[in-house]
Coordinates of C-alpha atoms in Angstrom, one line a residue:
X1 CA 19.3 -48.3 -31.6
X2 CA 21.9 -51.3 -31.5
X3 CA 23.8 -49.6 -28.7
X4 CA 20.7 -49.0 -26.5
X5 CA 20.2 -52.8 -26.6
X6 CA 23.9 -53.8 -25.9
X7 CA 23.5 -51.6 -23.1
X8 CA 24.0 -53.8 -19.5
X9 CA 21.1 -51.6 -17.8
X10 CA 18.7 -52.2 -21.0
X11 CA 19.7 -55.7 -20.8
X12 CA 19.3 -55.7 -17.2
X13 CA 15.9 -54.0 -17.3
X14 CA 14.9 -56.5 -19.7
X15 CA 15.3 -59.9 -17.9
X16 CA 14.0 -58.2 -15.0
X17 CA 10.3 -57.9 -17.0
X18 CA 10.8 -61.4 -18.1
X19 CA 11.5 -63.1 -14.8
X20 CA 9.0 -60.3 -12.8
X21 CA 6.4 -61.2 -15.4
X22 CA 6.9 -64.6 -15.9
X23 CA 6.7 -65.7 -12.0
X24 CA 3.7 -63.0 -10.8
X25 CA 2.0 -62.2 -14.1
X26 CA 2.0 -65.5 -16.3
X27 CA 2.3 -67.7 -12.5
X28 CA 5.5 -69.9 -14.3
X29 CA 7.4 -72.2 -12.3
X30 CA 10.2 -70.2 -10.8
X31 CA 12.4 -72.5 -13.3
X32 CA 11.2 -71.8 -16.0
X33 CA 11.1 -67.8 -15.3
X34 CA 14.4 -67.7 -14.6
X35 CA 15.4 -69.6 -17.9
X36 CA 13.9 -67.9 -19.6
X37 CA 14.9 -64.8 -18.7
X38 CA 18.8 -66.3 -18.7
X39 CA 18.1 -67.0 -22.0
X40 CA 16.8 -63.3 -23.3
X41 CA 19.8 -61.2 -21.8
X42 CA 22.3 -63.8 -23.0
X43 CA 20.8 -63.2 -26.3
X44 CA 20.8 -59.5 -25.7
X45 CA 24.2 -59.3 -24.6
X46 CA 27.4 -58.9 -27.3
X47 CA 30.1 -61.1 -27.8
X48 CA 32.3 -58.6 -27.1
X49 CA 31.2 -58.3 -23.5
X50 CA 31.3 -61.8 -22.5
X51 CA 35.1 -61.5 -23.7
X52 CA 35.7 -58.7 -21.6
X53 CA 34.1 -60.4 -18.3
X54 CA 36.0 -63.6 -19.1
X55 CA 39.0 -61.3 -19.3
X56 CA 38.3 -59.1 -15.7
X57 CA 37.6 -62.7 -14.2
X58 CA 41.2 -63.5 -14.8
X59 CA 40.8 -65.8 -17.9
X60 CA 43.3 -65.9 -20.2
X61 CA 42.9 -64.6 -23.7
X62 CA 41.8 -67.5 -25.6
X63 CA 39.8 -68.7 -22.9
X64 CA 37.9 -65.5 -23.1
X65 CA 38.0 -65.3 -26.8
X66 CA 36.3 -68.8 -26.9
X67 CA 33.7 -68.2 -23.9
X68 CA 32.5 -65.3 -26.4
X69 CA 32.1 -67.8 -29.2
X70 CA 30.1 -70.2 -27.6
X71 CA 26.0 -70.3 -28.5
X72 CA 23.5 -69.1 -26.0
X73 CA 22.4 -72.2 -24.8
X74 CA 26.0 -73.3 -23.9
X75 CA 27.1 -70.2 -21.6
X76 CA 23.8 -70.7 -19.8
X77 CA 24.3 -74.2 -19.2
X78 CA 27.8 -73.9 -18.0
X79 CA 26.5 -71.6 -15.5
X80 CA 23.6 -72.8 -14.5
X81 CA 26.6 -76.1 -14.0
X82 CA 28.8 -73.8 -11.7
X83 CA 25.8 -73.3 -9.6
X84 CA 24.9 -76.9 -9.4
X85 CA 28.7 -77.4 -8.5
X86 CA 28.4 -74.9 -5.9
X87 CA 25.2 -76.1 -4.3
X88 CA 23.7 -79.4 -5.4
X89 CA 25.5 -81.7 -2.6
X90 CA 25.0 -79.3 0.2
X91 CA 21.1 -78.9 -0.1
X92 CA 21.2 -82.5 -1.3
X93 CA 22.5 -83.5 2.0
X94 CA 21.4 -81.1 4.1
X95 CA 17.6 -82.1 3.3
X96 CA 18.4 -85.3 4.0
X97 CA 20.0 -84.1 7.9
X98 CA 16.4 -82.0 7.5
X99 CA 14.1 -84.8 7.5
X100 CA 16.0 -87.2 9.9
X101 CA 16.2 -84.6 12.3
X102 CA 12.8 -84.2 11.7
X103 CA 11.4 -88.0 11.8
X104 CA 13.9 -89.2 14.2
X105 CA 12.5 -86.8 16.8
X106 CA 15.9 -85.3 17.0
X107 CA 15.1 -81.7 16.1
X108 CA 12.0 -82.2 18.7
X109 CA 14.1 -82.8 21.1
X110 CA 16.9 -79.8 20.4
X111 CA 13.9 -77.4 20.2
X112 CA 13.0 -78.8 23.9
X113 CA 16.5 -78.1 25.4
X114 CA 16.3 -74.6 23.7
X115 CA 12.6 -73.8 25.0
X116 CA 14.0 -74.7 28.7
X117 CA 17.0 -72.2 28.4
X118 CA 15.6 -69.7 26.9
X119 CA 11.5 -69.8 27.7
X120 CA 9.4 -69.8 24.8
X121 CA 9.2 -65.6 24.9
X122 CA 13.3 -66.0 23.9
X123 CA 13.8 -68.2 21.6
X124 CA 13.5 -66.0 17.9
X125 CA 16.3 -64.0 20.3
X126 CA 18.1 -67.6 20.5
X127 CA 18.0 -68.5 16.6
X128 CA 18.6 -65.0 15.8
X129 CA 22.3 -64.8 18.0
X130 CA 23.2 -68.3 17.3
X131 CA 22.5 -68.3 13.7
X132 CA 24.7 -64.5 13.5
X133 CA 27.8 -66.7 14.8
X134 CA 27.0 -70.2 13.2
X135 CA 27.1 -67.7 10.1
X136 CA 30.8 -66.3 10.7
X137 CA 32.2 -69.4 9.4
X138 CA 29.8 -71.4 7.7
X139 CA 28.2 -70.2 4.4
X140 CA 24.8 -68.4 4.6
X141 CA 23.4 -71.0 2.6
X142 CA 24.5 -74.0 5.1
X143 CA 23.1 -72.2 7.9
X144 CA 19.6 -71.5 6.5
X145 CA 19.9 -75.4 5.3
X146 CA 20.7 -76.8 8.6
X147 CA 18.2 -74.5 10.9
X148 CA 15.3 -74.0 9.2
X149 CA 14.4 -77.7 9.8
X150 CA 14.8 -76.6 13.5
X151 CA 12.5 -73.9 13.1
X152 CA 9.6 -76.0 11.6
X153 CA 9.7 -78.1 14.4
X154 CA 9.5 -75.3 17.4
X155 CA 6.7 -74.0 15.2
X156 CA 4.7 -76.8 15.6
X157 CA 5.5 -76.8 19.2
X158 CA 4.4 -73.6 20.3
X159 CA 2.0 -73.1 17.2
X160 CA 3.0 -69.6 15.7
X161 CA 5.8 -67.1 14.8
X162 CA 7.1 -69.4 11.5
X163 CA 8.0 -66.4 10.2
X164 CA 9.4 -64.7 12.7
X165 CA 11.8 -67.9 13.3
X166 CA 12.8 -68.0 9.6
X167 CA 13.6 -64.1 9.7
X168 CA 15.5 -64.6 12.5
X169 CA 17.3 -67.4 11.4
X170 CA 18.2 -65.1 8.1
X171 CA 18.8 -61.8 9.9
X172 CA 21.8 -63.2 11.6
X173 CA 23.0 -65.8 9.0
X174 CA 23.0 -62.7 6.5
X175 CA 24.8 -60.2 8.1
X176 CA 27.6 -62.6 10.0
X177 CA 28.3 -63.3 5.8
X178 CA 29.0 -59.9 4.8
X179 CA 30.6 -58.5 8.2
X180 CA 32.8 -60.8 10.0
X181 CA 35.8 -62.8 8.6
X182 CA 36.6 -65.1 7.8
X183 CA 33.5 -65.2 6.2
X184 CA 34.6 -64.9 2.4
X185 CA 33.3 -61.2 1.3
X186 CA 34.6 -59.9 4.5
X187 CA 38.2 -61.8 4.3
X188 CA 38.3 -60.6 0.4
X189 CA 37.7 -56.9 1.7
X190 CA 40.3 -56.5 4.2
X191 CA 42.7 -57.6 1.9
X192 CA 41.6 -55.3 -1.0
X193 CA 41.2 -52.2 1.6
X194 CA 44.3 -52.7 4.0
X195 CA 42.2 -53.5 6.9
X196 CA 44.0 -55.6 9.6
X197 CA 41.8 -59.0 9.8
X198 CA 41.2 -58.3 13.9
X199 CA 40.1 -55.4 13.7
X200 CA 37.5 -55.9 11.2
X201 CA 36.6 -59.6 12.7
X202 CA 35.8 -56.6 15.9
X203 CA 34.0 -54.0 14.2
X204 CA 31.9 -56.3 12.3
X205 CA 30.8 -58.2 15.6
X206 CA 29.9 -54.9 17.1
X207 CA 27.6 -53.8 13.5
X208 CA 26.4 -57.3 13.4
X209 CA 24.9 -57.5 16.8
X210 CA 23.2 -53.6 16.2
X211 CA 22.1 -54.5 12.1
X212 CA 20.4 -58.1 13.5
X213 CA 18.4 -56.1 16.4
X214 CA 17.1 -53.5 14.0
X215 CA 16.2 -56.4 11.5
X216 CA 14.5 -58.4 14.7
X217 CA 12.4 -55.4 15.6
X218 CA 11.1 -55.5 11.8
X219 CA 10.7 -59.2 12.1
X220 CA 8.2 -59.2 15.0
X221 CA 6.1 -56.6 13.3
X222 CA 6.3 -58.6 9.9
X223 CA 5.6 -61.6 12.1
X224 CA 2.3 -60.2 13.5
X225 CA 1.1 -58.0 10.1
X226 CA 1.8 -61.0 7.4
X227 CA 1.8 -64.3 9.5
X228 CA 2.9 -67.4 7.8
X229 CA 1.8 -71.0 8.5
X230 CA 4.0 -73.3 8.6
X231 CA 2.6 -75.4 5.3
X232 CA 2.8 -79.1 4.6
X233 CA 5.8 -80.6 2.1
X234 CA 7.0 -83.5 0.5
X235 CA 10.0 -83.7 2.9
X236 CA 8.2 -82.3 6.2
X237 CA 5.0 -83.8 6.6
X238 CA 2.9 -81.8 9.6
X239 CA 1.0 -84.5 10.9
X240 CA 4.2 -86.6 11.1
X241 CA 5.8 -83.6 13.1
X242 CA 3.1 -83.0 15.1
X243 CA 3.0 -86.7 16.3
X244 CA 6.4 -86.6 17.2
X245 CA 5.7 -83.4 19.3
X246 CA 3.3 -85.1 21.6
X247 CA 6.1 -88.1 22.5
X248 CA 7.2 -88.1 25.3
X249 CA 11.1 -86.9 26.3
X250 CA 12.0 -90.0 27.5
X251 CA 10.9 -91.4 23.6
X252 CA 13.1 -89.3 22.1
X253 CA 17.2 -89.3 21.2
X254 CA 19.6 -87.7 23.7
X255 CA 20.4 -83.8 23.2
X256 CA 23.9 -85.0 22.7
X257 CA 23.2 -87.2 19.6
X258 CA 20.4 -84.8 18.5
X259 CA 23.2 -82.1 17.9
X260 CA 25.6 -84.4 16.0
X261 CA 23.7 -83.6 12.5
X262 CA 24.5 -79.8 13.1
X263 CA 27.8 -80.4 15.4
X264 CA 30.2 -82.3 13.1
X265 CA 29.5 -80.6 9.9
X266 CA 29.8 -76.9 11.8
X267 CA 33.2 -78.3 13.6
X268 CA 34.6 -79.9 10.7
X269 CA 34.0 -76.3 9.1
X270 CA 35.3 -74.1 11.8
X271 CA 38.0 -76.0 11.8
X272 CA 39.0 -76.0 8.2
X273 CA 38.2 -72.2 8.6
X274 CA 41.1 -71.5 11.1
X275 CA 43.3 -73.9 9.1
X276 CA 43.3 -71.7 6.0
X277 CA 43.1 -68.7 7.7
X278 CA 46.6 -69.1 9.1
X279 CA 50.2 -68.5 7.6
X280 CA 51.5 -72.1 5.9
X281 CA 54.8 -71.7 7.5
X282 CA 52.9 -72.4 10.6
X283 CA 51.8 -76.0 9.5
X284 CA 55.0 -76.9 8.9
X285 CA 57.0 -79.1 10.6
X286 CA 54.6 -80.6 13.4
X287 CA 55.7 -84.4 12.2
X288 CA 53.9 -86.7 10.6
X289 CA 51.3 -87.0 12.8
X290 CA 50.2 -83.2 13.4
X291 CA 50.4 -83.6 9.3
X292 CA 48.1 -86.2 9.1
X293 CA 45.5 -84.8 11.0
X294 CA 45.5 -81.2 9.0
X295 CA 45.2 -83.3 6.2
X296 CA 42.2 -85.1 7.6
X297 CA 41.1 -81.8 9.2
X298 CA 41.0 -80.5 5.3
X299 CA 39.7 -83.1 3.8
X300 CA 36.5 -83.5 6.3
X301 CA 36.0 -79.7 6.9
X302 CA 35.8 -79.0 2.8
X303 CA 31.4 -78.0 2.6
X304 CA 30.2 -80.5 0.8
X305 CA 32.0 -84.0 2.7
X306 CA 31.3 -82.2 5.9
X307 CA 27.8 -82.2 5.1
X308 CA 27.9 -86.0 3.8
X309 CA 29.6 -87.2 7.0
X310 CA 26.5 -85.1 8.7
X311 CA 23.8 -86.8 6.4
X312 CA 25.4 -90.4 7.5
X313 CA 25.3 -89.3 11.1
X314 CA 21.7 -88.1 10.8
X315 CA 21.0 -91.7 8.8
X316 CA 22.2 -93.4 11.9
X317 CA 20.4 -91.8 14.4
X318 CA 17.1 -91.9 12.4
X319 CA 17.7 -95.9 12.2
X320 CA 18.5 -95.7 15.8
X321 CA 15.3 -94.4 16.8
X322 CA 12.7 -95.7 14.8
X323 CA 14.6 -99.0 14.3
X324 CA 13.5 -99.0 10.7
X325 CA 13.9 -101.2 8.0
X326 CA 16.0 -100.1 5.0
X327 CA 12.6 -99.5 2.9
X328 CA 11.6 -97.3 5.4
X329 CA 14.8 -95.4 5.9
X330 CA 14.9 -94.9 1.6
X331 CA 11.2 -93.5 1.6
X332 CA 12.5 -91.2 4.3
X333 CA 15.4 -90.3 1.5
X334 CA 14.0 -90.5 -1.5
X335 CA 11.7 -87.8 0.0
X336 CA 14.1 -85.6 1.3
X337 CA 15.6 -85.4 -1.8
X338 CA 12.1 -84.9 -4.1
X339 CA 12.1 -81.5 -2.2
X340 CA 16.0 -81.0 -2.2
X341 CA 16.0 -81.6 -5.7
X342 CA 13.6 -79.0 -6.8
X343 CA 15.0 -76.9 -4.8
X344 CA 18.6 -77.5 -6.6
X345 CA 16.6 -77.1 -10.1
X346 CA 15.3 -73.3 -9.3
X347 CA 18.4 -72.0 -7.2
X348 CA 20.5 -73.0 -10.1
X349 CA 18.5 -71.2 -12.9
X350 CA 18.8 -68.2 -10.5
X351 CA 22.6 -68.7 -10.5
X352 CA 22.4 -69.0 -14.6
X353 CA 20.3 -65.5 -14.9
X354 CA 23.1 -64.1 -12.4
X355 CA 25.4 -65.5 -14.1
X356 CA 24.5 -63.6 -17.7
X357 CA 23.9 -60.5 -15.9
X358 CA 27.2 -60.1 -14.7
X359 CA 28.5 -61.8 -18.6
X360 CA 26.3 -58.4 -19.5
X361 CA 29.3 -56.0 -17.6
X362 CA 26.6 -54.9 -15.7
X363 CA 28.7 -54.2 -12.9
X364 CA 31.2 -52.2 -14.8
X365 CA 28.5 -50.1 -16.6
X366 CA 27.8 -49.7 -13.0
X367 CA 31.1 -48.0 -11.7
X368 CA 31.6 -46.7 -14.8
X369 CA 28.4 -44.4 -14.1
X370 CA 29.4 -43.4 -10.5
X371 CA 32.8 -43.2 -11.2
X372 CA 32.8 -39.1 -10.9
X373 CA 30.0 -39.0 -8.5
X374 CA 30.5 -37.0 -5.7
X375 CA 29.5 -38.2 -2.5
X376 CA 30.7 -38.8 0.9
X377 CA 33.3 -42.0 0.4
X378 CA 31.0 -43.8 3.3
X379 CA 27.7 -43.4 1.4
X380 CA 29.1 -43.9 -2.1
X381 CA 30.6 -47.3 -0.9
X382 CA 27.6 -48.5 0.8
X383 CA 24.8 -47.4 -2.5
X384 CA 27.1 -48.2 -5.4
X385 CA 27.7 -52.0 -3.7
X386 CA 23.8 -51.9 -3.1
X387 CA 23.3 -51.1 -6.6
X388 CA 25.6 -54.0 -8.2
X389 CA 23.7 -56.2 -5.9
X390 CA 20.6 -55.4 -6.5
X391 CA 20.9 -55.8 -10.6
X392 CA 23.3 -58.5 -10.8
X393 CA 22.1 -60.9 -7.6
X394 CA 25.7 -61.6 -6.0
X395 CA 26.7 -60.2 -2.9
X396 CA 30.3 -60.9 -3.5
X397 CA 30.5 -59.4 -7.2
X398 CA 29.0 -56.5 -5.4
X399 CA 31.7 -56.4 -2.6
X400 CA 34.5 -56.9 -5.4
X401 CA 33.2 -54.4 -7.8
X402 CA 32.8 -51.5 -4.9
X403 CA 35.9 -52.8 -3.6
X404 CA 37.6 -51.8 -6.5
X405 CA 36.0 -49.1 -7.4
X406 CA 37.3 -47.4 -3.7
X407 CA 40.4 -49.0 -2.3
X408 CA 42.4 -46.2 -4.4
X409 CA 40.7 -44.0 -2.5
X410 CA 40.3 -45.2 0.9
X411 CA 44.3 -46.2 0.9
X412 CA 45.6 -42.9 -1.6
X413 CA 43.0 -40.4 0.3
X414 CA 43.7 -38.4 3.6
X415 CA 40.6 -39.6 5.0
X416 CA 39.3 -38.0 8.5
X417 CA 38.9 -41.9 9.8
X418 CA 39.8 -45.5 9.4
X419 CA 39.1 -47.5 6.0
X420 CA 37.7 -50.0 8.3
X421 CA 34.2 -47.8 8.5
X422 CA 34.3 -48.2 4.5
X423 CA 34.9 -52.0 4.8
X424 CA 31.8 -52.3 6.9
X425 CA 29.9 -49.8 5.0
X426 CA 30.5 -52.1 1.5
X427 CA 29.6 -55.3 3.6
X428 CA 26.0 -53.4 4.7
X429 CA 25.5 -52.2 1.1
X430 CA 25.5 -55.4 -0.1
X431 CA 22.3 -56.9 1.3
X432 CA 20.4 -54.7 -0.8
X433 CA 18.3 -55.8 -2.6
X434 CA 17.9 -59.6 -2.7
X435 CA 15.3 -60.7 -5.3
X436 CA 14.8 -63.3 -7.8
X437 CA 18.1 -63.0 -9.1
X438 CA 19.6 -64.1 -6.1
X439 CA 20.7 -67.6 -5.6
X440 CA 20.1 -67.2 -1.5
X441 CA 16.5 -65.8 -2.0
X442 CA 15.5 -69.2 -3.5
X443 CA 16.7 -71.1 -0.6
X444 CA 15.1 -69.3 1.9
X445 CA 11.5 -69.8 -0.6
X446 CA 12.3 -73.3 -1.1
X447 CA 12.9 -74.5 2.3
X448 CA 10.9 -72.3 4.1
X449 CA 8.2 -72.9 1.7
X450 CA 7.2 -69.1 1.6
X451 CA 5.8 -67.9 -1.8
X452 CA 7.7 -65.6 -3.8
X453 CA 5.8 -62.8 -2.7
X454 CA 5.6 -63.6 0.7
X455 CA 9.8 -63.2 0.6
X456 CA 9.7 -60.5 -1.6
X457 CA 7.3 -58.6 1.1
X458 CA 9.3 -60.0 4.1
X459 CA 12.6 -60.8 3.8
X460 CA 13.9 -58.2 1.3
X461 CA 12.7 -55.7 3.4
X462 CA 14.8 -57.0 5.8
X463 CA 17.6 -56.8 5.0
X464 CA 17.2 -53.6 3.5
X465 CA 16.6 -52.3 6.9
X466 CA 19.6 -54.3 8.4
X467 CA 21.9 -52.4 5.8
X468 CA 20.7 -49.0 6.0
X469 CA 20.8 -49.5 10.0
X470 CA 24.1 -50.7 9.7
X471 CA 25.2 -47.6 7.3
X472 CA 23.6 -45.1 9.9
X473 CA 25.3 -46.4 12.8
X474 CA 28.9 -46.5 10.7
X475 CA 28.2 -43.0 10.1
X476 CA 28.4 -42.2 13.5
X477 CA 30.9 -43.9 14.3
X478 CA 33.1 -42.5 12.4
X479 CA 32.1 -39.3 13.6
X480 CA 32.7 -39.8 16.9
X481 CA 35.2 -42.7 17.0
X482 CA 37.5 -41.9 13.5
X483 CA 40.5 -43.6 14.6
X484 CA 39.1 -46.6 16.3

């Protein structure tokens, strides 16, 4: 009996009822649910686990001895803390660059300039491609953070397709974060698999562009089966938008200052990117000057500043163009960050019931059970990284654990192709399944403002479809293109 409960799946299986139940049978705060279900598989889980997790994540053996010791309450707050670290100033500020955009007339007027390029029949295509390579290097949540806002405000424009927009916006955010380096899972798996870095940066273009057009065909039916309005919120009131829609252009700010929100943060962070992407020796010996400015480079392209210096320009333009006081200018704040803060509450209780599953050694019961499954190398990389997503709610875990689970045999094997098809095959296997576990899923809920089962119905689904797409057309192609 007592090894049925130490078991990771039992204990998996478990806060899955508590969290499913709590948030669709007993109607709980999402907060609360997922406490509460932290809470029961950190009780449920031995001490002798957490040691071994500690261990496998590099700790030292002390460190891992006294992680094991500590009460419940403690390991749940320290993640539930790591989360916060991870999260609380970007949504913080990124809901502030939301509603500025929003009340300065700012995002109005960007959704104009898109609306002439594209015509109003185009523009889900136009969030869908932009947001796939905004998403190669800036994290999935920052995208979702700095364009849903965006997508709120074209909505009340044109008056429908909210959710195609947010799907859209998701679709290509998603898959840019699990395909294309140097997008952290991707950059981790090239390394791990032998994969030269340009190569995969290719291949994962090529699957991107294919995954996000199978995922936009099931947007536009979701879109016209389940439509979504776009509902009132503390931090985006509709009347206010809508007002702001019937100004005139002239009223508005410039495109040019419009974009700086969105520009400077996304420069600051493609810059960085490139920066650490290349060899040291390469950053050496430019003088003081060329030092000076990689040092400013990485000190305003880190996340969370890049985001601040965005919320300060946002700040600006919002006093700019409503020439407000400062009362009015910190109601605008404080209620950007009513909504950001809730927001910051329930993604971080996700990150704590992640955060105990994988304490659990879920993922290793995992491999440990396909360990001697035989399968097709392709297939078995893209379900066993579906399956560690799916119960533990982290994409990368899921790209590590499959990782190494295969790179023996991708790099020991005689395989009939290139690893790279297994690389891509892990990155499409891990968008399945997000759920409540997942830290991203509650962004997309909080700032989109769709109910839990509205996401669960909509965007689960697709990415599902995105990955298995993705897995059929890797299939393929290594088929009829082994070598590359």
């Amino acid at each position: 009996m007592q090894n049925i409960i130490t078991d990771p799946v039992f204990i998996l299986a478990a806060g899955i009822l508590v969290v499913v139940a709590g948030i669709i049978g007993f109607k709980l705060h999402p907060f609360l649910a997922m406490l509460f279900g932290a809470l029961v598989v950190a009780m449920l889980t031995p001490a002798f686990s957490v040691e071994q997790y500690a261990l496998n994540k590099g700790m030292s053996a002390k460190a891992a001895l006294e992680l094991s010791h500590k009460n419940i309450g403690e390991r749940v707050a320290i993640e539930f803390g790591n989360t916060c670290a991870k999260i609380g100033v970007l949504i913080a500020m990124a809901s502030i660059i939301g509603k500025c955009l929003l009340e300065s007339g700012a995002a109005e007027r960007i959704i104009r300039s898109i609306l002439k390029l594209t015509g109003i029949n185009k523009a889900p295509v136009a969030f869908l491609v932009s947001s796939f390579f905004i998403g190669i290097p800036v994290f999935f949540d920052t995208v979702l953070l700095l364009m849903i806002p965006l997508a709120k405000a074209i909505t009340v424009r044109i008056g429908k397709n909210y959710l195609l927009f947010i799907m859209c916006i998701m679709a290509g955010a998603a898959m840019a974060n699990s395909l294309v380096p140097p997008a952290p899972g991707p950059l981790f798996l090239v390394g791990e698999m032998h994969v030269p870095i340009g190569m995969m940066m290719i291949g994962g273009t090529f699957l991107g562009l294919i995954t996000i057009t199978s995922g936009y065909a099931y947007a536009a039916w979701a879109n016209k089966k389940w439509p979504v309005p776009l509902r009132d919120s503390v931090d985006a009131h509709l009347e206010d938008i809508e007002e702001i829609s019937r100004k005139d252009t002239s009223q508005l700010p410039g495109l040019g200052i419009s974009l700086m929100p969105v520009l400077i943060p996304l420069l600051f962070i493609c810059f960085n990117t490139i920066l650490t992407s290349l060899p040291a020796t390469n950053l050496k010996g430019g003088g003081a000057a060329f030092t000076a400015l990689i040092s400013t480079v990485e000190f305003m392209g880190d996340k969370n500043m890049a985001l601040v210096i965005g919320g300060i320009a946002a700040l600006i333009i919002l006093a700019m163009q409503k020439r407000a006081g400062k009362e009015a200018i910190g109601t605008s704040v404080q209620a950007a960050l009513m909504g950001g803060g809730g927001i910051i509450l329930i993604i971080a209780a996700g990150g704590a019931f992640g955060g105990m599953l994988q304490q659990s050694g879920i993922s290793m019961r995992i491999a440990d059970l396909t360990k001697n499954y035989q399968m097709a190398l392709i297939p078995l990389a893209f379900f066993i990284t579906a399956i560690v997503r799916t119960a533990q709610g982290s994409a990368t875990v899921a790209l590590i654990t499959a990782s190494g689970i295969l790179s023996g045999m991708a790099t020991g094997a005689h395989l009939s192709y290139h690893p790279l098809y297994l690389c891509l095959a892990i990155g499409c296997g891990s968008k399945l399944v997000p759920w409540m576990n997942d830290a991203g899923f509650w962004v997309v809920c909080r700032v989109s403002n769709l109910t839990e089962r509205e996401a669960l119905k909509t965007i689960s689904p697709l990415l599902a479809i995105m990955g298995i797409s993705g897995l059929i057309a890797i299939m393929i192609a290594a088929k009829l293109l082994p070598s590359i």
